[in-house]
Amino acid sequence: MTAWLCVLAVVVFGAALITLLATRAQREAGPTVSAFDDLRRDLRLGVVELRVEQDRIARRIDALRRRGNGPGQG
C-alpha cells in the first residue's frame, strides 16, 4: 500500500510541475511573439529602405550617364 502512495505522490508532483511549466511558458509566450513580430516588421522596413535607396542610386547613375558625367566617361 505504501508503494502505491509513493507512486501516486510522484505522479501528482509530476503533474503539478508540468502545469507550472506550461503556465509559465504560456505567460511568457505573448511578449516573445510580439518581440518577434516587431523584429520581423523592422527587418521588412529595412529591406524596403535598402531597395528604395538602391533604386535612387541607380536613377542617379543613369542621369549622370545621360549627361556624360557618369562613371567610365571621365
Short mmCIF file of C-alpha atoms in Angstrom, two decimals:
data_model
loop_
_atom_site.label_atom_id
_atom_site.label_comp_id
_atom_site.label_asym_id
_atom_site.label_seq_id
_atom_site.Cartn_x
_atom_site.Cartn_y
_atom_site.Cartn_z
CA MET A 1 0.00 0.00 0.00
CA THR A 2 2.84 2.43 0.78
CA ALA A 3 4.44 1.81 -2.62
CA TRP A 4 1.23 2.89 -4.36
CA LEU A 5 1.11 6.07 -2.33
CA CYS A 6 4.71 6.87 -3.30
CA VAL A 7 3.92 6.29 -6.98
CA LEU A 8 0.78 8.42 -6.68
CA ALA A 9 2.76 11.19 -4.97
CA VAL A 10 5.37 11.15 -7.75
CA VAL A 11 2.62 11.30 -10.40
CA VAL A 12 0.88 14.19 -8.65
CA PHE A 13 4.19 16.03 -8.23
CA GLY A 14 4.98 15.48 -11.95
CA ALA A 15 1.56 16.77 -12.98
CA ALA A 16 1.98 19.85 -10.80
CA LEU A 17 5.41 20.50 -12.28
CA ILE A 18 4.08 20.15 -15.84
CA THR A 19 1.20 22.52 -15.02
CA LEU A 20 3.61 25.06 -13.53
CA LEU A 21 5.94 24.93 -16.52
CA ALA A 22 3.07 25.11 -19.03
CA THR A 23 1.56 28.12 -17.26
CA ARG A 24 4.93 29.86 -17.18
CA ALA A 25 5.59 29.14 -20.85
CA GLN A 26 2.14 30.40 -21.84
CA ARG A 27 2.62 33.59 -19.82
CA GLU A 28 5.98 34.34 -21.47
CA ALA A 29 4.88 33.43 -24.99
CA GLY A 30 2.99 36.68 -25.60
CA PRO A 31 5.95 39.05 -25.19
CA THR A 32 8.16 36.69 -27.19
CA VAL A 33 5.73 36.59 -30.10
CA SER A 34 5.27 40.36 -30.09
CA ALA A 35 9.05 40.90 -29.97
CA PHE A 36 9.45 38.54 -32.92
CA ASP A 37 6.74 40.39 -34.85
CA ASP A 38 8.43 43.72 -34.11
CA LEU A 39 11.79 42.43 -35.33
CA ARG A 40 10.21 40.95 -38.46
CA ARG A 41 8.48 44.27 -39.22
CA ASP A 42 11.69 46.22 -38.64
CA LEU A 43 13.61 43.88 -40.93
CA ARG A 44 10.98 44.20 -43.64
CA LEU A 45 11.09 48.00 -43.38
CA GLY A 46 14.90 47.91 -43.57
CA VAL A 47 14.77 45.82 -46.75
CA VAL A 48 12.27 48.24 -48.30
CA GLU A 49 14.50 51.19 -47.41
CA LEU A 50 17.51 49.48 -48.99
CA ARG A 51 15.56 48.81 -52.18
CA VAL A 52 14.41 52.42 -52.36
CA GLU A 53 17.98 53.64 -51.81
CA GLN A 54 19.31 51.23 -54.46
CA ASP A 55 16.70 52.47 -56.94
CA ARG A 56 17.56 56.10 -56.15
CA ILE A 57 21.27 55.45 -56.72
CA ALA A 58 20.57 53.63 -59.99
CA ARG A 59 18.46 56.53 -61.23
CA ARG A 60 21.20 58.99 -60.25
CA ILE A 61 23.82 56.96 -62.14
CA ASP A 62 21.57 56.81 -65.21
CA ALA A 63 21.08 60.57 -65.07
CA LEU A 64 24.83 61.13 -64.84
CA ARG A 65 25.48 58.80 -67.77
CA ARG A 66 22.92 60.63 -69.89
CA ARG A 67 24.69 63.91 -69.16
CA GLY A 68 28.08 62.41 -69.93
CA ASN A 69 29.43 62.68 -66.38
CA GLY A 70 28.94 59.06 -65.41
CA PRO A 71 31.45 56.50 -64.26
CA GLY A 72 33.85 55.49 -67.03
CA GLN A 73 33.18 58.65 -69.01
CA GLY A 74 35.69 60.84 -67.17
#
